[in-house]
XYZ file of C-alpha atoms in Angstrom:
643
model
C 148.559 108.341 100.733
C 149.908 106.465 97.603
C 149.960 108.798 94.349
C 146.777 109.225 91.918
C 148.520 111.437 89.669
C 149.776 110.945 86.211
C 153.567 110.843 85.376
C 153.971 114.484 84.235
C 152.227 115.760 87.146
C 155.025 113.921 89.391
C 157.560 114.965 87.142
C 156.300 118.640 87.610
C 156.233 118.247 91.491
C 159.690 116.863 91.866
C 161.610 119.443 89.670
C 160.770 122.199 92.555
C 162.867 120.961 94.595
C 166.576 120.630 95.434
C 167.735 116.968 96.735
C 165.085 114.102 95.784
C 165.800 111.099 97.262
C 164.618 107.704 95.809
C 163.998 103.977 97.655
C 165.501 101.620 95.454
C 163.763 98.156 95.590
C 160.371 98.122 94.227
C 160.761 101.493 93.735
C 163.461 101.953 90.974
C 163.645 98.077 90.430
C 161.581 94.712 90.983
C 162.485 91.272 90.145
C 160.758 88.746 88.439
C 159.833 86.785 91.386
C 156.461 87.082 93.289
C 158.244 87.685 96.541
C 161.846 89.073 97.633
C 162.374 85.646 99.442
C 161.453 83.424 96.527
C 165.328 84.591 95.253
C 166.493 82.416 98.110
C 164.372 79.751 96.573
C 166.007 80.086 93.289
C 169.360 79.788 94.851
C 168.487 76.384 96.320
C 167.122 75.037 93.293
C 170.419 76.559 91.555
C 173.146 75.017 93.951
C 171.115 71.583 94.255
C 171.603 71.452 90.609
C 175.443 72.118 90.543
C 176.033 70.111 93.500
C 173.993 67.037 93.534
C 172.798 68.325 96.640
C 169.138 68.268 98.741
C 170.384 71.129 100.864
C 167.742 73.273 102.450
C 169.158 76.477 102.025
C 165.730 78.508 101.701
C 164.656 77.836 105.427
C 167.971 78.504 107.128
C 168.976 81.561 104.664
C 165.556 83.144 106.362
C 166.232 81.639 109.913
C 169.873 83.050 109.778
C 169.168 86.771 108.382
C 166.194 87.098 111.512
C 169.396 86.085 113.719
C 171.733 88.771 112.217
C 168.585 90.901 112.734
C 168.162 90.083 116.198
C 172.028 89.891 117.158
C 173.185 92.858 114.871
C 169.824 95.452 114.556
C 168.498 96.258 111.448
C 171.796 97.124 109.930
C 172.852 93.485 109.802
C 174.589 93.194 106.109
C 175.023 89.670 104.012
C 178.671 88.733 104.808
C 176.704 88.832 108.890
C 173.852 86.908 107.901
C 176.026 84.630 105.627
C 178.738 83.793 108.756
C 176.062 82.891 110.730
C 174.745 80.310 108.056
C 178.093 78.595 108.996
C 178.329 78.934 112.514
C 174.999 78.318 113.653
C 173.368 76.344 110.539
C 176.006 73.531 109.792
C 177.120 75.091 106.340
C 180.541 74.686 105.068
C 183.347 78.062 104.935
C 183.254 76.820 100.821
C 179.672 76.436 100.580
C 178.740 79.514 101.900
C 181.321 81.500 100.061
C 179.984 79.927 96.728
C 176.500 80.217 98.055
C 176.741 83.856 98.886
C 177.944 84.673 95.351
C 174.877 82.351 93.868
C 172.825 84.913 95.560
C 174.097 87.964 94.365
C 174.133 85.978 90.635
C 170.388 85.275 91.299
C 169.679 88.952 91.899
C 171.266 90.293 89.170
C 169.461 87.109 87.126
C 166.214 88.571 87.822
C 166.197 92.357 88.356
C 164.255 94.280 86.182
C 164.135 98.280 85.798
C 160.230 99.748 86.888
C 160.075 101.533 83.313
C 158.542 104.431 83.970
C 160.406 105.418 87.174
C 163.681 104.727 85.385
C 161.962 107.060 83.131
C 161.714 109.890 85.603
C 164.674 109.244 87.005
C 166.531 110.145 83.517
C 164.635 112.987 82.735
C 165.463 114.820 86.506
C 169.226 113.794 86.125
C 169.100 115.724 82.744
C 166.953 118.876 84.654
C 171.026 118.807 86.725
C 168.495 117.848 89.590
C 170.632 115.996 92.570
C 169.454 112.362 93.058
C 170.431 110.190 96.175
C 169.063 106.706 96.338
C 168.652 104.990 99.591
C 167.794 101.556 101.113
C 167.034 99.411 104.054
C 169.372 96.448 102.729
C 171.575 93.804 103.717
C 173.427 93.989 100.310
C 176.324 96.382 100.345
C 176.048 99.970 97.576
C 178.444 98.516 95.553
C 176.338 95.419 94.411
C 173.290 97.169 94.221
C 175.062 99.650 92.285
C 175.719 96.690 89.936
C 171.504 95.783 90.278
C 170.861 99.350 88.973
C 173.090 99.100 85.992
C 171.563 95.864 85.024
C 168.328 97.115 84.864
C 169.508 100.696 82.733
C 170.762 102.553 85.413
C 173.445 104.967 85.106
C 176.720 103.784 86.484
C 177.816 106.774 88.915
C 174.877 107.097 91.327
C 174.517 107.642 95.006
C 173.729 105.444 97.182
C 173.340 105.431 100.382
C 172.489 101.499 102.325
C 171.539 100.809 105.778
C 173.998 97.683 106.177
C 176.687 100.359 105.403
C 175.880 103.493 106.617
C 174.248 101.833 110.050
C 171.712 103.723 110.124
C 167.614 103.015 108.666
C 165.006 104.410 107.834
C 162.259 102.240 109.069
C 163.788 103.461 112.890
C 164.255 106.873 111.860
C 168.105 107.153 112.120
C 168.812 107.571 109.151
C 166.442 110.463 108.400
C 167.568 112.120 111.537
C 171.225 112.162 109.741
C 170.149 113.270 107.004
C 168.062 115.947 107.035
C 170.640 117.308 109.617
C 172.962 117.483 107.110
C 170.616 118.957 104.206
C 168.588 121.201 106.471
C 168.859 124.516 104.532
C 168.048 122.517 101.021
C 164.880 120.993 100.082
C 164.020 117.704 100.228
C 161.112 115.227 99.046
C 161.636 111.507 99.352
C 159.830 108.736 96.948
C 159.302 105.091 97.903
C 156.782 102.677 98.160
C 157.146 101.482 102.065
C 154.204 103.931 103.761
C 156.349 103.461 107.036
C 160.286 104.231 106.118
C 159.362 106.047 102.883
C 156.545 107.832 103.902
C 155.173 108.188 107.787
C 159.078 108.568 108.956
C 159.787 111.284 106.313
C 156.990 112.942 107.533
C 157.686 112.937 110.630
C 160.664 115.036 110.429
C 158.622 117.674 108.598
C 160.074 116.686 105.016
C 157.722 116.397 102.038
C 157.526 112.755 100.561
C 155.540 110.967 97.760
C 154.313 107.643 98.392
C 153.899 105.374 95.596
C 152.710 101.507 94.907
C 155.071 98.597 94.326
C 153.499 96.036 92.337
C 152.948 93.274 94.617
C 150.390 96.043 96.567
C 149.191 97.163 93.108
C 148.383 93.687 92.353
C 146.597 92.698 95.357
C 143.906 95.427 94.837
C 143.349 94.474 91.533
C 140.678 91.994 90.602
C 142.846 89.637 89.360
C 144.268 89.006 92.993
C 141.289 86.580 94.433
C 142.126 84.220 90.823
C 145.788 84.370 91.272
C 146.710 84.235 94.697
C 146.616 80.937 95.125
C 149.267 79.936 92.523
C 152.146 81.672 95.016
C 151.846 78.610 97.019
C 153.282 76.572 94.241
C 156.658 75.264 92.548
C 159.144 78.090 92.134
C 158.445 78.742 88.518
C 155.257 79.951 89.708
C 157.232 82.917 91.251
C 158.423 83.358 88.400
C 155.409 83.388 86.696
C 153.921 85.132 88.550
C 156.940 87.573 89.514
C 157.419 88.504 85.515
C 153.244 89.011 85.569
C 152.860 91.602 88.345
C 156.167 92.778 88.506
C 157.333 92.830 84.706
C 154.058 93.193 82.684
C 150.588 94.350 84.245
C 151.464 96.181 87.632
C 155.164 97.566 86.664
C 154.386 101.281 86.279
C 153.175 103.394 89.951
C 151.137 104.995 87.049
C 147.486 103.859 86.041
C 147.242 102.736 82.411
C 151.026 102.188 81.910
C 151.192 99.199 79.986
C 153.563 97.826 78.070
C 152.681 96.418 74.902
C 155.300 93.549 74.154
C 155.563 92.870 78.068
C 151.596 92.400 78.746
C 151.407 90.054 75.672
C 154.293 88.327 76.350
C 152.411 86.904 79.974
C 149.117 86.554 78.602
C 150.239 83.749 75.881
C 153.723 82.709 76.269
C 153.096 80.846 79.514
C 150.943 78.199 77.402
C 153.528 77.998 75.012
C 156.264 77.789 77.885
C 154.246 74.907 78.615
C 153.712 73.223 75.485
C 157.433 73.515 74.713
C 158.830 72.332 77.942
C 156.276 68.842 77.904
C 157.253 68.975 74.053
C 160.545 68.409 75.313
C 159.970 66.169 78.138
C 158.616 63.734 75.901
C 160.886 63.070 73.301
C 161.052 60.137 71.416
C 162.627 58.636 68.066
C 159.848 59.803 65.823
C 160.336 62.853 63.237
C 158.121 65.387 64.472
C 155.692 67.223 61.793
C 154.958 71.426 63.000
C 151.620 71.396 60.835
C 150.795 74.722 59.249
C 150.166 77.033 59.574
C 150.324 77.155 63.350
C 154.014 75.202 62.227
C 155.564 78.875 61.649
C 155.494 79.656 64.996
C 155.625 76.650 66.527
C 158.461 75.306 64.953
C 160.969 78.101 65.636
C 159.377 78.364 68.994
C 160.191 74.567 69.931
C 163.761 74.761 68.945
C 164.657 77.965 70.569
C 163.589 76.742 74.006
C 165.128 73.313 73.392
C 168.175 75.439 72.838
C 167.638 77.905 75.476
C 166.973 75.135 77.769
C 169.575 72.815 76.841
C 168.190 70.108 75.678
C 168.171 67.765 72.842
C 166.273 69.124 69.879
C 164.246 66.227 68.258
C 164.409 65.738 64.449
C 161.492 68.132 63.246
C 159.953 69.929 59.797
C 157.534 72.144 58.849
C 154.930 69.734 57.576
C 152.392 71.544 54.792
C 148.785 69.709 56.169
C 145.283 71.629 56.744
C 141.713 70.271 57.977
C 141.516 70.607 54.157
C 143.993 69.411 52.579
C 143.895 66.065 54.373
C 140.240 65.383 54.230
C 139.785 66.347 50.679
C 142.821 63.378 49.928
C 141.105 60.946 52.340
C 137.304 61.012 51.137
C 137.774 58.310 48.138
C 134.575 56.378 49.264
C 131.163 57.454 50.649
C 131.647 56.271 54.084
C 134.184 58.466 54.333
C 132.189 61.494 52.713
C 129.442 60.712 54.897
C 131.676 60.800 57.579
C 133.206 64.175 57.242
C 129.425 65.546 56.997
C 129.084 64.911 60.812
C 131.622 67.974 61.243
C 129.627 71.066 61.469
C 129.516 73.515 58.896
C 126.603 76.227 57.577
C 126.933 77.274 53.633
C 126.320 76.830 50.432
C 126.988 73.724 48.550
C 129.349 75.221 46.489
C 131.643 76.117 49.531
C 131.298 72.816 51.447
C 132.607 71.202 48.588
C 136.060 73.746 47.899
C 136.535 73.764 51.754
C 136.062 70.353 52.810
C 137.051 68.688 48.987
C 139.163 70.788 47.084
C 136.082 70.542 44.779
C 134.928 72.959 42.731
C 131.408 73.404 41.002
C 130.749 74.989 37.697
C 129.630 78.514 37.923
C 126.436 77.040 35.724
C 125.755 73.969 38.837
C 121.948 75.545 40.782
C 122.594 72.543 43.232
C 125.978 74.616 44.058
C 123.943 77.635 45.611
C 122.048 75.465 47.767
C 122.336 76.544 51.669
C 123.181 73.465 53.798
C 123.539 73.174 57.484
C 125.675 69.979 58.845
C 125.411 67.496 60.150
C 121.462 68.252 60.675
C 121.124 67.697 56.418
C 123.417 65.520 55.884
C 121.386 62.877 54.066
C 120.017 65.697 51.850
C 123.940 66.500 51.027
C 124.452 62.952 50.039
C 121.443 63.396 47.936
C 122.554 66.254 45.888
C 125.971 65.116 45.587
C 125.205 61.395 44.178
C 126.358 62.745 40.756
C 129.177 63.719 41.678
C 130.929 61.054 43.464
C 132.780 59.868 40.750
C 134.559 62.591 40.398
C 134.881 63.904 43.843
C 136.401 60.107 44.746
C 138.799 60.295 41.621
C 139.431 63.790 42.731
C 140.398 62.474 46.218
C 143.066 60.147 44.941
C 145.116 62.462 43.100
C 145.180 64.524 46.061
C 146.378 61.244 48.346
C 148.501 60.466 45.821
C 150.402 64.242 46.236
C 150.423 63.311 49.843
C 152.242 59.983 49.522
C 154.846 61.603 46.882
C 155.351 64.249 49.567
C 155.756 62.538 52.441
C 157.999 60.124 50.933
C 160.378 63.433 50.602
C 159.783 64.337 53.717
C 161.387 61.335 55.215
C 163.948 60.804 52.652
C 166.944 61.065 55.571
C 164.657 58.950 57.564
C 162.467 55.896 55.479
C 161.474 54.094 58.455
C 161.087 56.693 61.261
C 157.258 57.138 62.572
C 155.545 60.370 62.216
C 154.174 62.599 64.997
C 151.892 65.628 64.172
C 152.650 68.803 66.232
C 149.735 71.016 66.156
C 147.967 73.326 68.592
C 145.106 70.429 68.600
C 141.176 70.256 69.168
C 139.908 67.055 67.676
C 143.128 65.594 65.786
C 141.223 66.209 62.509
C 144.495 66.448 60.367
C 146.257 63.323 62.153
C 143.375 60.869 61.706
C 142.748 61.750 57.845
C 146.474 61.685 57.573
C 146.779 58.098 58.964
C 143.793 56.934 56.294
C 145.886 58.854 53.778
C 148.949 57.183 54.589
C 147.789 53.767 55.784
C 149.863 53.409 58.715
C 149.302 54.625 62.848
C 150.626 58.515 62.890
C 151.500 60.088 66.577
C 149.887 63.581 67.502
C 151.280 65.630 70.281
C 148.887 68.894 71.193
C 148.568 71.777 73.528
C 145.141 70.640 73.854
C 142.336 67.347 72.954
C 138.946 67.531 72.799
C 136.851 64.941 74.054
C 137.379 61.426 72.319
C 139.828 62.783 69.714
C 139.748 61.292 66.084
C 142.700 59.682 65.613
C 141.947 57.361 68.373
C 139.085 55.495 65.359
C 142.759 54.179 63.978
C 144.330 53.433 67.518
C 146.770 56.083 67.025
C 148.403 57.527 70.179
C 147.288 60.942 71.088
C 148.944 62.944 74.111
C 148.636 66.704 74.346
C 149.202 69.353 77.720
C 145.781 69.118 78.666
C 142.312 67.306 77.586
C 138.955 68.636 78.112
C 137.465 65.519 78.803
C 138.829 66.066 82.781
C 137.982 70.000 83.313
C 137.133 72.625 81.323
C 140.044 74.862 80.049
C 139.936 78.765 79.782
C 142.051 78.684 76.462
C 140.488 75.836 75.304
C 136.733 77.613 75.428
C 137.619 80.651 73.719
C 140.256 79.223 70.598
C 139.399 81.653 68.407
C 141.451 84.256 71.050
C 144.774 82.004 69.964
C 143.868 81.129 66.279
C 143.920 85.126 65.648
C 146.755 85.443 67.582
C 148.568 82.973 65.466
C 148.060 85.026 62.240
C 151.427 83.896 59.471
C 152.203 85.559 56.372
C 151.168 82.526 54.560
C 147.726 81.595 53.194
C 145.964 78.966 54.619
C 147.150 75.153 52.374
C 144.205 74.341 50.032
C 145.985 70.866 48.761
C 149.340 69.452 47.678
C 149.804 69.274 43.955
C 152.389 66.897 41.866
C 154.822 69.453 39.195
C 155.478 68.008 36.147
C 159.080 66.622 37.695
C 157.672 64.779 40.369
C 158.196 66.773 43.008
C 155.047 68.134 45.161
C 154.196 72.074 46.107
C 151.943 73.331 48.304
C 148.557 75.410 46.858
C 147.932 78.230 49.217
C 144.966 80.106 50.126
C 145.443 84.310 48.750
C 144.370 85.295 52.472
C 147.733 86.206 54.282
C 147.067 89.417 55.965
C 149.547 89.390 59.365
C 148.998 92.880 60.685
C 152.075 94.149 62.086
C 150.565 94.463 65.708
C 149.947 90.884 65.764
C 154.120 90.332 64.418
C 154.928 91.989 67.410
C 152.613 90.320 69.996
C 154.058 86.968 68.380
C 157.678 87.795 68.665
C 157.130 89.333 72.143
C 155.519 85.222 73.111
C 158.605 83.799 71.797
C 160.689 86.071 73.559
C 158.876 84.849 76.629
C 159.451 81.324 75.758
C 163.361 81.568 75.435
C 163.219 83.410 78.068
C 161.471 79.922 80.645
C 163.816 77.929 78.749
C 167.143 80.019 79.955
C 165.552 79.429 83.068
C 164.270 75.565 83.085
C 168.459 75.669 82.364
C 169.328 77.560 85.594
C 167.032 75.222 87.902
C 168.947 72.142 86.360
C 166.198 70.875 83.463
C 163.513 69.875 86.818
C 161.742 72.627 86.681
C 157.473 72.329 85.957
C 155.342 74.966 84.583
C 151.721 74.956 85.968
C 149.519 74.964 83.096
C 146.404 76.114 85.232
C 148.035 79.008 86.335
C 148.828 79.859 82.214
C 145.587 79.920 81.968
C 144.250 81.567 84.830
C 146.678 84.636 83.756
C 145.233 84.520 80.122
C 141.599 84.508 80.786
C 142.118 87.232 83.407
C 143.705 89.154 81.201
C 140.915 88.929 79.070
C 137.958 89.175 81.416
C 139.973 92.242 82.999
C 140.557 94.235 79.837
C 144.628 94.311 80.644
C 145.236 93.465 76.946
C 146.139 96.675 74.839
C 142.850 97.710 72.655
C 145.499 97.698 69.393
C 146.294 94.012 69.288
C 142.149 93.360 70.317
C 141.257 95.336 67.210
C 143.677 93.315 64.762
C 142.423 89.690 65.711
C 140.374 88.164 63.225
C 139.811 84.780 61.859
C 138.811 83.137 58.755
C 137.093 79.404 59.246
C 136.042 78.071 55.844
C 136.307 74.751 57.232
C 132.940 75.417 59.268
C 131.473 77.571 56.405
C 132.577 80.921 58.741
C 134.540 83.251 55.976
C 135.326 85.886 58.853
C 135.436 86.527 62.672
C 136.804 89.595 64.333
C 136.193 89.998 68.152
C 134.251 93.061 70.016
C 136.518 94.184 72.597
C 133.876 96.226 73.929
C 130.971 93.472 74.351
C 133.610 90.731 74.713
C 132.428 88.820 71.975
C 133.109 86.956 68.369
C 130.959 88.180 65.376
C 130.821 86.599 62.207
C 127.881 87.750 60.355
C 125.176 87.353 62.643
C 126.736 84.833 64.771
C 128.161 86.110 68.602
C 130.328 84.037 70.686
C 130.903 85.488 74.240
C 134.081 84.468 76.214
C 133.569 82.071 78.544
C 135.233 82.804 82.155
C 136.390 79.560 83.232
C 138.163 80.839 86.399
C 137.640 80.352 90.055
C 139.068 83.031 92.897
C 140.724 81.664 95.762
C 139.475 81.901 99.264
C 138.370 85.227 101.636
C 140.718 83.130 104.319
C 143.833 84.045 101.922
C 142.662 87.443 100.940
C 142.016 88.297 104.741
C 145.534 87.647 106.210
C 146.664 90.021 103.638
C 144.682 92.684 104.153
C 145.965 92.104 107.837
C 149.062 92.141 107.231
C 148.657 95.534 105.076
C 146.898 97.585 108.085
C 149.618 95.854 110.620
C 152.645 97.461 108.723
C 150.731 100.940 108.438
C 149.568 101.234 111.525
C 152.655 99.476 114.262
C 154.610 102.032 116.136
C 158.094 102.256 115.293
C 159.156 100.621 118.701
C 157.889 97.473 117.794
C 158.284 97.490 113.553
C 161.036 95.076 113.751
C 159.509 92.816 116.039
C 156.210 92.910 114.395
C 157.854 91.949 111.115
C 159.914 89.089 112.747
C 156.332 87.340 114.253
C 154.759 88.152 110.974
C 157.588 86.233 108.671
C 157.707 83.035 111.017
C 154.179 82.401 112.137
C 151.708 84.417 110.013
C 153.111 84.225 106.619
């Protein structure tokens, strides 16, 4: 029976007694893969990258370790598996020699620690309690030694491997050795394999603790049917996926055991892995504009995974450009006021004109009290505003005129280079009024377009990650989720304004208020997206990241409650723009209020099929339930014609 009990409880139970023995993989450590196998994968990709190769290592690196099964037992180690790669697979003496040390590189590359079980571990090595680690493992005790100290392991430890000691625990041999050595101490084994951790133990009459790895974890949770299908994919999904079970939501044996930095980091930094890598991919000669706010983030964001990644960084600034700013300096006619009235937008007359014109009323004004919704009154706007067009036109042109001065300095290095907006997206709002401002055809690049995007009126190119107008988008239906999460410590830009010596500063909303949760969740994303770049390096600058399944983790994390309640409680949102002064979501009804207004998330996700979910749950009861005799055997058929 796998463990219900909470982490002191364990803790409690395993101080009583003399010798506790631990499993080692998926136990004390995981990887950031989805499967053990998909490191082989990784290799591949690796060595066809240094080598200009197509070489299909993957297959035959399987193929030749069920040989070195079959012609050595279960005790077959890597050099075994790694001779017959070149005796009965056609590889080199030199390429497997390099290839078996790409391996061991590749496991060290993505081993990670199971935090709370390193956790226990420390705290019984301080009790003087004596630990003894063992595996079922073609790798010898030495290099797994060198896995454990990667992942925060203590350097002395001892280990005891079935490739070395030729003897395992899945046949009962090395139990049998075992406890005949240590049979006047006691004993309790933990591990996560309910046949060689747990039924053998057993067995012998020796106490044992079974616990969940997080694959298993995982696949009982409801986020299984959504996500399953993404392990058929490239291998950055298994990566993806690998740092999602194994690194974030399913690392802890422990219920509610959730890292705080590590669960954000998956929920948003996939997109931006994403956005950053096709942000990459699509360079071109233009200087690219990081709008802000969304700029602070973005910006440092783009050039650390350029960096991480290795590639060329393209010529980029923080551009100062708002909604506001840039429709207040376009509207200097009334086509173009009437045209802004078809945005929506509930409020008073008074605040339509300071969000949308950088135009402010006299206290005195009774028309500026009037409540207006657009664009179902917008005639009636027009109406009450007819007085005022002078001056909101004349108005309009100093503010274009701050834009020209300032984008003039912007490409002083650069006179003649074309601009390209970088900005999380929707409707291109601030690229099309940008292009009236400036008179000329302005490039936007976007995580996401909405349907029939703005800036396509003035046949200017838009591209973004993904567009609405061919499926629906999790992300894209519930923006309010990454517009809070995308808090900066700098007020939202009300308009540009000319000093007295020429040059232009930017006039900035008083409404900064960056809660230090939401610092963290930010810098744990970025961390994430350096993180995909080191490895779009490794796999050679080829690799894809799957959008879909960056968004299938994010709104399951949402519709599953596996984000902590801390960084829910600090998102909020102020939309002037749209007449909304304030939004802050209700984690417990799943929902957006802003005064009487409620938006619900919308759960744009579809689970795979029962087909999938069935040969797992197959597989589960086959590897409780086979009889030692035929475990091997079992697992062989399973690998090569189930799997």
């Amino acid at each position: 029976m796998i463990i219900s009990m909470k982490y002191e409880e364990l803790l409690e139970q395993l101080k009583q007694y003399e010798i506790i023995t631990f499993d080692i993989f998926d136990t004390l450590i995981s990887r950031t893969v989805t499967h053990p196998t998909d490191v082989f994968r990784l290799v591949e990709k690796r060595w066809q990258k240094n080598n200009s190769s197509n070489i299909r290592f993957y297959d035959s690196r399987i193929q030749a370790e069920q040989t070195a099964y079959q012609k050595y037992g279960v005790c077959a180690n890597l050099d075994q598996i790694y001779a017959l790669l070149e005796s009965d697979y056609g590889f080199s003496a030199v390429d497997v020699e390099q290839l078996k040390k790409l391996e061991i590189q590749t496991e060290l590359d993505v081993v990670i620690p199971r935090r709370t079980m390193l956790k226990l571990y420390e705290q019984l090595q301080a009790c003087g309690k004596t630990i003894i680690l063992c595996s079922d493992m073609y790798l010898s005790a030495s290099t797994i030694a060198l896995l454990l100290e990667k992942a925060g392991y203590p350097e002395e430890l001892s280990i005891c491997v079935s490739s070395e000691q030729k003897a395992s625990k899945s046949d009962g041999s090395f139990w049998n050795i075992f406890f005949q050595e240590h049979a006047h101490q006691t004993t309790i084994h933990v591990g996560d394999n309910e046949w060689s951790d747990y039924r053998q133990v057993l067995n012998f009459g020796r106490d044992a603790i079974l616990i969940d790895n997080p694959y298993h974890a995982f696949s009982k949770s409801p986020m299984y049917p959504y996500l399953m299908e993404y392990e058929k994919g490239a291998v950055t999904n298994s990566l993806v996926l690998g740092y999602f079970i194994n690194q974030a939501c399913f690392n802890s044996p422990f219920e509610q055991e959730l890292d705080f930095r590590e669960t954000l980091a998956i929920w948003m930094g996939p997109a931006f892995s994403c956005f950053m890598d096709w942000l990459s991919a699509e360079q071109d000669d233009s200087l690219l504009l990081f709008v802000t706010r969304e700029g602070y983030i973005l910006q440092p964001m783009y050039d650390a995974y350029c960096q991480a990644s290795g590639k060329t960084v393209q010529d980029n600034t923080i551009f100062f450009a708002s909604r506001s700013a840039v429709t207040a300096a376009a509207v200097t006619d009334a086509k173009l006021l009437s045209e802004i009235m078809q945005i929506e937008f509930e409020g008073t007359v008074a605040e339509f004109t300071a969000s949308r014109l950088n135009y402010v009323f006299s206290s005195d004004r009774e028309i500026g009290s009037i409540v207006i919704k657009l664009p179902k009154q917008k005639e009636y706007l027009l109406e009450l505003l007819e007085n005022d067009y002078e001056a909101i036109f004349e108005n309009a042109k100093k503010q274009k005129l701050a834009y020209e001065t300032y984008v003039q300095a912007v490409r002083k290095k650069s006179p003649d280079k074309k601009l390209t907006i970088v900005d999380v997206g929707y409707s291109g709002t601030t690229q099309y009024y940008l292009s009236k401002i400036l008179n000329e055809n302005i490039s936007g690049k976007y995580l996401f377009l909405n349907r029939n995007p703005l800036p396509e009126k003035n046949n200017c190119i838009c591209q973004s990650v993904a567009k609405t107008v061919e499926e629906n988008h999790a992300i894209f239906e519930n923006l309010l989720f990454l517009e809070a999460a995308m808090q900066v410590s700098h007020g939202q830009l009300q308009r540009l304004q000319i000093c007295r010596d020429g040059t232009v500063k930017p006039v900035c909303k008083p409404d900064a208020q960056t809660s230090e949760t939401i610092l963290e969740a930010q810098a744990a994303f970025f961390e994430y997206v350096v993180w995909s770049g080191q490895w779009q390096k490794k796999l050679g600058g080829k690799a894809t990241f799957d959008f879909a399944l960056a968004e299938t983790i994010w709104i399951c994390m949402l519709k599953f409650s596996y984000l902590p309640k801390v960084f829910l409680e600090n998102l909020w949102l102020s939309d002037d723009f749209a007449g909304n002064p304030l939004w802050t979501y209700d984690s417990r009804n799943q929902q957006w209020i802003s005064g009487e207004k409620q938006i619900p998330i919308v759960f744009t996700i579809v689970p795979g099929t029962e087909r999938v979910r069935f040969k797992y749950r197959m597989k589960l009861l086959v590897k409780r339930y086979i009889p030692t005799p035929f475990y091997e055997l079992a697992r062989q058929i399973w690998i090569r014609f189930i799997k």
